[in-house]
Short mmCIF file of C-alpha atoms and ligand atoms in Angstrom, two decimals:
data_model
loop_
_atom_site.label_atom_id
_atom_site.label_comp_id
_atom_site.label_asym_id
_atom_site.label_seq_id
_atom_site.Cartn_x
_atom_site.Cartn_y
_atom_site.Cartn_z
CA UNK A 1 303.30 -10.23 -44.22
CA UNK A 2 304.43 -13.17 -45.88
CA UNK A 3 302.02 -14.33 -48.50
CA UNK A 4 301.89 -17.14 -51.01
CA UNK A 5 300.26 -16.75 -54.52
CA UNK A 6 298.61 -19.67 -55.93
CA UNK A 7 297.44 -20.48 -59.03
CA UNK A 8 297.76 -22.18 -62.26
CA UNK A 9 299.96 -21.29 -65.27
CA UNK A 10 298.92 -18.00 -66.27
CA UNK A 11 296.81 -16.93 -63.25
CA UNK A 12 298.66 -13.73 -63.02
CA UNK A 13 301.37 -14.45 -60.26
CA UNK A 14 303.92 -12.81 -61.85
CA UNK A 15 302.04 -9.81 -62.88
CA UNK A 16 300.35 -9.38 -59.33
CA UNK A 17 304.06 -10.03 -57.06
CA UNK A 18 304.64 -7.44 -59.08
CA UNK A 19 302.30 -4.88 -57.83
CA UNK A 20 302.15 -5.76 -54.75
CA UNK A 21 306.55 -5.47 -54.51
CA UNK A 22 305.66 -1.62 -56.34
CA UNK A 23 302.90 -1.08 -53.27
CA UNK A 24 304.12 -2.47 -50.13
CA UNK A 25 308.23 -3.31 -49.82
CA UNK A 26 307.80 -6.83 -50.29
CA UNK A 27 310.42 -9.27 -52.24
CA UNK A 28 308.84 -11.79 -54.98
CA UNK A 29 310.49 -14.80 -54.59
CA UNK A 30 308.91 -16.99 -57.47
CA UNK A 31 311.21 -20.57 -58.33
CA UNK A 32 309.82 -20.21 -61.96
CA UNK A 33 312.09 -17.02 -62.17
CA UNK A 34 314.38 -18.64 -60.20
CA UNK A 35 314.57 -22.13 -62.58
CA UNK A 36 315.38 -19.53 -64.92
CA UNK A 37 318.05 -17.43 -64.04
CA UNK A 38 319.72 -20.64 -63.45
CA UNK A 39 319.36 -21.99 -67.69
CA UNK A 40 320.83 -18.65 -68.58
CA UNK A 41 323.69 -18.44 -66.17
CA UNK A 42 324.32 -22.61 -66.65
CA UNK A 43 324.33 -23.85 -63.52
CA UNK A 44 323.91 -27.31 -62.31
CA UNK A 45 321.07 -26.83 -61.30
CA UNK A 46 319.99 -25.25 -64.49
CA UNK A 47 321.55 -28.19 -66.30
CA UNK A 48 318.97 -30.90 -64.37
CA UNK A 49 315.72 -28.65 -65.13
CA UNK A 50 315.82 -27.73 -68.68
CA UNK A 51 314.52 -30.73 -70.50
CA UNK A 52 311.45 -31.35 -67.38
CA UNK A 53 310.36 -27.90 -67.78
CA UNK A 54 310.86 -27.38 -71.48
CA UNK A 55 307.37 -30.48 -70.92
CA UNK A 56 305.83 -28.97 -68.54
CA UNK A 57 306.68 -30.62 -65.92
CA UNK A 58 307.59 -29.74 -61.95
CA UNK A 59 311.08 -29.98 -60.84
CA UNK A 60 312.12 -32.58 -57.94
CA UNK A 61 311.35 -30.64 -54.26
CA UNK A 62 314.46 -31.16 -53.23
CA UNK A 63 315.54 -28.19 -55.87
CA UNK A 64 313.21 -25.58 -55.74
CA UNK A 65 313.09 -25.92 -51.13
CA UNK A 66 316.81 -25.48 -51.53
CA UNK A 67 316.55 -22.25 -52.97
CA UNK A 68 313.50 -21.58 -51.52
CA UNK A 69 315.30 -22.05 -48.06
CA UNK A 70 318.31 -20.26 -49.67
CA UNK A 71 316.15 -16.60 -50.00
CA UNK A 72 314.36 -16.99 -47.53
CA UNK A 73 317.24 -17.60 -44.64
CA UNK A 74 318.55 -13.78 -46.37
CA UNK A 75 318.06 -10.24 -46.30
CA UNK A 76 314.61 -9.79 -46.55
CA UNK A 77 312.65 -6.22 -46.73
CA UNK A 78 310.59 -4.73 -43.56
CA UNK A 79 306.30 -5.76 -46.22
CA UNK A 80 307.83 -10.03 -46.81
CA UNK A 81 307.68 -12.19 -48.80
CA UNK A 82 305.51 -13.15 -52.10
CA UNK A 83 305.66 -16.97 -52.70
CA UNK A 84 304.91 -17.35 -56.63
CA UNK A 85 304.17 -20.38 -57.78
CA UNK A 86 305.58 -22.04 -54.72
CA UNK A 87 304.56 -23.72 -53.14
CA UNK A 88 303.58 -26.49 -55.94
CA UNK A 89 303.07 -29.43 -53.88
CA UNK A 90 302.12 -30.83 -50.70
CA UNK A 91 305.87 -31.95 -49.94
CA UNK A 92 306.95 -28.76 -51.06
CA UNK A 93 304.48 -27.30 -48.12
CA UNK A 94 305.14 -28.60 -45.09
CA UNK A 95 309.16 -27.66 -46.28
CA UNK A 96 307.42 -24.73 -46.52
CA UNK A 97 306.44 -24.54 -43.02
CA UNK A 98 309.36 -26.11 -41.08
CA UNK A 99 311.58 -23.61 -42.77
CA UNK A 100 309.12 -20.65 -41.28
CA UNK A 101 308.74 -22.88 -38.25
CA UNK A 102 312.59 -22.38 -38.33
CA UNK A 103 313.44 -19.22 -38.49
CA UNK A 104 310.68 -17.44 -37.19
CA UNK A 105 308.59 -16.04 -39.38
CA UNK A 106 304.99 -16.82 -40.36
CA UNK A 107 302.62 -17.47 -43.46
CA UNK A 108 300.04 -14.88 -43.31
CA UNK A 109 297.34 -15.47 -46.46
CA UNK A 110 297.61 -17.88 -49.42
CA UNK A 111 295.99 -15.73 -51.85
CA UNK A 112 293.86 -18.36 -54.63
CA UNK A 113 294.19 -16.68 -57.97
CA UNK A 114 290.70 -18.40 -60.02
CA UNK A 115 290.44 -18.06 -63.34
CA UNK A 116 288.90 -21.29 -65.86
CA UNK A 117 290.99 -22.63 -67.68
CA UNK A 118 290.29 -21.59 -71.29
CA UNK A 119 291.44 -18.00 -70.49
CA UNK A 120 294.86 -19.23 -68.72
CA UNK A 121 295.81 -20.95 -72.46
CA UNK A 122 295.40 -17.65 -73.93
CA UNK A 123 297.54 -16.03 -71.68
CA UNK A 124 300.11 -17.90 -71.85
CA UNK A 125 300.60 -18.43 -75.41
CA UNK A 126 300.26 -14.33 -75.82
CA UNK A 127 302.76 -13.99 -72.56
CA UNK A 128 306.05 -12.38 -73.66
CA UNK A 129 308.29 -10.20 -71.21
CA UNK A 130 310.74 -7.45 -70.77
CA UNK A 131 315.01 -9.25 -71.47
CA UNK A 132 316.30 -6.75 -69.18
CA UNK A 133 314.09 -6.78 -66.27
CA UNK A 134 311.11 -8.56 -66.21
CA UNK A 135 308.07 -6.94 -66.80
CA UNK A 136 305.60 -8.98 -68.23
CA UNK A 137 302.79 -8.05 -71.10
CA UNK A 138 300.72 -9.93 -73.54
CA UNK A 139 299.88 -9.39 -76.78
CA UNK A 140 296.21 -8.54 -76.48
CA UNK A 141 294.90 -7.68 -72.91
CA UNK A 142 298.92 -5.91 -71.36
CA UNK A 143 300.17 -4.53 -74.76
CA UNK A 144 303.43 -2.13 -74.02
CA UNK A 145 302.12 1.49 -73.73
CA UNK A 146 304.74 2.25 -77.47
CA UNK A 147 305.09 -0.20 -79.14
CA UNK A 148 308.23 -2.21 -78.54
CA UNK A 149 309.30 -0.64 -75.65
CA UNK A 150 309.13 -1.71 -72.32
CA UNK A 151 307.02 0.85 -69.91
CA UNK A 152 308.95 -0.09 -66.90
CA UNK A 153 312.61 0.36 -67.60
CA UNK A 154 312.56 1.66 -71.29
CA UNK A 155 314.13 -1.83 -72.85
CA UNK A 156 313.51 -2.87 -76.37
CA UNK A 157 313.82 -6.76 -76.05
CA UNK A 158 311.41 -9.04 -75.55
CA UNK A 159 311.43 -12.38 -74.73
CA UNK A 160 308.82 -15.66 -74.79
CA UNK A 161 309.68 -18.57 -73.38
CA UNK A 162 309.57 -22.03 -73.89
CA UNK A 163 307.15 -23.06 -72.12
CA UNK A 164 304.48 -21.09 -73.31
CA UNK A 165 303.12 -22.77 -76.16
CA UNK A 166 299.82 -24.72 -76.19
CA UNK A 167 301.21 -28.70 -75.59
CA UNK A 168 303.32 -27.27 -72.82
CA UNK A 169 300.68 -25.52 -71.06
CA UNK A 170 297.79 -28.62 -71.64
CA UNK A 171 300.56 -30.83 -69.11
CA UNK A 172 301.09 -28.37 -66.42
CA UNK A 173 297.93 -27.42 -66.15
CA UNK A 174 297.38 -31.48 -65.31
CA UNK A 175 300.16 -30.79 -62.85
CA UNK A 176 298.28 -28.06 -61.25
CA UNK A 177 295.02 -29.90 -61.60
CA UNK A 178 296.98 -33.01 -60.09
CA UNK A 179 300.04 -31.62 -57.80
CA UNK A 180 298.85 -28.78 -56.56
CA UNK A 181 295.75 -27.87 -56.44
CA UNK A 182 294.88 -29.99 -53.50
CA UNK A 183 297.77 -27.21 -50.94
CA UNK A 184 293.68 -24.93 -52.08
CA UNK A 185 292.14 -27.73 -48.75
CA UNK A 186 295.29 -28.13 -47.12
CA UNK A 187 295.69 -23.58 -47.03
CA UNK A 188 292.26 -23.39 -46.33
CA UNK A 189 292.29 -25.91 -43.37
CA UNK A 190 294.49 -23.56 -42.22
CA UNK A 191 292.21 -20.88 -41.88
CA UNK A 192 294.88 -19.05 -44.40
CA UNK A 193 293.64 -19.24 -47.83
CA UNK A 194 291.41 -15.93 -49.38
CA UNK A 195 290.28 -17.15 -53.46
CA UNK A 196 290.11 -13.91 -55.16
CA UNK A 197 288.25 -13.28 -58.61
CA UNK A 198 291.63 -13.42 -61.30
CA UNK A 199 290.02 -13.33 -64.02
CA UNK A 200 289.03 -9.46 -63.66
CA UNK A 201 290.92 -6.93 -65.34
CA UNK A 202 294.90 -6.58 -64.52
CA UNK A 203 293.85 -3.01 -61.81
CA UNK A 204 290.71 -5.07 -60.28
CA UNK A 205 292.19 -8.37 -59.35
CA UNK A 206 295.11 -6.32 -57.57
CA UNK A 207 292.24 -4.37 -55.30
CA UNK A 208 290.68 -8.03 -54.29
CA UNK A 209 294.45 -8.79 -53.39
CA UNK A 210 294.72 -5.44 -51.79
CA UNK A 211 291.91 -6.40 -49.53
CA UNK A 212 292.39 -9.38 -48.86
CA UNK A 213 295.44 -8.90 -47.70
CA UNK A 214 294.07 -6.43 -45.16
CA UNK A 215 290.96 -8.29 -43.61
CA UNK A 216 290.98 -9.09 -40.72
CA UNK A 217 294.91 -7.40 -39.78
CA UNK A 218 294.70 -4.81 -37.07
CA UNK A 219 296.75 -2.20 -36.34
P1 ADP B 1 303.79 -20.51 -64.82
O1 ADP B 1 304.34 -18.68 -64.76
O2 ADP B 1 303.39 -20.81 -66.03
O3 ADP B 1 303.11 -20.22 -63.92
P2 ADP B 1 306.42 -21.41 -63.93
O4 ADP B 1 307.88 -19.59 -63.94
O5 ADP B 1 305.99 -19.87 -62.23
O6 ADP B 1 305.50 -20.99 -64.49
O7 ADP B 1 307.05 -22.07 -63.36
C1 ADP B 1 307.79 -22.52 -64.58
C2 ADP B 1 308.21 -23.81 -64.80
O8 ADP B 1 309.36 -24.37 -63.77
C3 ADP B 1 306.98 -25.07 -64.13
O9 ADP B 1 306.67 -25.09 -65.83
C4 ADP B 1 308.19 -26.00 -63.40
O10 ADP B 1 309.07 -27.33 -64.27
C5 ADP B 1 308.71 -25.19 -62.24
N1 ADP B 1 308.41 -24.61 -61.04
C6 ADP B 1 308.57 -23.81 -61.09
N2 ADP B 1 308.61 -24.11 -59.98
C7 ADP B 1 308.50 -25.33 -58.83
C8 ADP B 1 307.87 -25.85 -58.28
N3 ADP B 1 308.19 -25.39 -56.45
N4 ADP B 1 308.23 -26.89 -57.87
C9 ADP B 1 308.48 -27.85 -59.26
N5 ADP B 1 309.12 -27.34 -60.46
C10 ADP B 1 309.01 -25.29 -60.65
P1 ADP B 2 301.80 -16.18 -64.04
O1 ADP B 2 302.87 -15.58 -63.39
O2 ADP B 2 300.41 -16.67 -62.73
O3 ADP B 2 301.74 -17.67 -65.30
P2 ADP B 2 301.37 -13.83 -65.42
O4 ADP B 2 301.52 -12.95 -63.91
O5 ADP B 2 302.77 -14.25 -65.92
O6 ADP B 2 301.31 -15.02 -64.87
O7 ADP B 2 300.67 -13.78 -66.72
C1 ADP B 2 300.12 -14.09 -67.36
C2 ADP B 2 300.14 -12.78 -68.92
O8 ADP B 2 298.47 -13.52 -68.65
C3 ADP B 2 300.87 -12.49 -69.43
O9 ADP B 2 300.78 -11.94 -70.58
C4 ADP B 2 299.92 -11.74 -68.38
O10 ADP B 2 300.63 -9.87 -69.43
C5 ADP B 2 298.32 -11.78 -68.88
N1 ADP B 2 297.64 -11.27 -67.49
C6 ADP B 2 297.87 -11.03 -66.44
N2 ADP B 2 297.18 -10.83 -65.36
C7 ADP B 2 296.19 -10.73 -66.47
C8 ADP B 2 294.89 -10.11 -66.26
N3 ADP B 2 293.96 -10.04 -64.95
N4 ADP B 2 294.04 -9.87 -67.15
C9 ADP B 2 294.56 -10.56 -68.30
N5 ADP B 2 295.89 -10.53 -68.90
C10 ADP B 2 296.44 -11.20 -67.51
ZN1 ZN B 3 311.48 -4.01 -68.62
#
């Protein structure tokens, strides 16, 4: 099954993608993670996108489409792909449709993560990640079980994203409403949209997503 996690910054896409990967032999394809990796390794793409990302604007469609094309045309696990943070514009959605058609894959579900704006700002400003494995935590809602030690890999180094400040968040939220929210109607019209209450706790959201993925699927 191939799915999209669609939602504003901080709505829990990365957190839920990780859960699905662990449970269902799926791969997480996060354009945000790919772009951050490109920055870290100092590639040309990384240099091109750095300032745009820090500001909170979207990078160009061509860049993210080529990143996704490369991954979707490579080896994928039997469980399929979770697109996390892609597509974010109508042009990206059209390109994804064409790409999937070209390689004989289908898009099965689009999970819309609904969270109100004030909760989102608290989520991004409290977010931190394990520097070793990328596991995502939060100062209030999802601390590590043992202070200073990653639950997943035992790592002791953590980072905060440069764009997880309120100013950049406001610009990202605006970009979401202007560019990405139209995809809700787009995928609704295609019969693929499944809204979930992203304000529930992490386990509650996972359970709702699993229901949305199972519903209407035979066998
Ligand atoms: P969040 O987890 O807060 O939703 P991401 O990690 O998905 O943020 O993305 C971080 C930044 O990377 C975005 O603000 C944007 O600059 C860039 N980016 C990621 N995915 C895309 C995309 N599909 N299209 C354009 N820009 C993107
Ligand atoms: P996104 O990938 O959509 O930007 P993340 O998965 O990185 O979102 O989550 C943003 C922040 O909110 C992280 O610090 C994460 O630990 C926290 N978080 C995620 N889901 C929930 C939830 N259901 N309730 C409370 N906090 C959450
Ligand atoms: Zn870790």
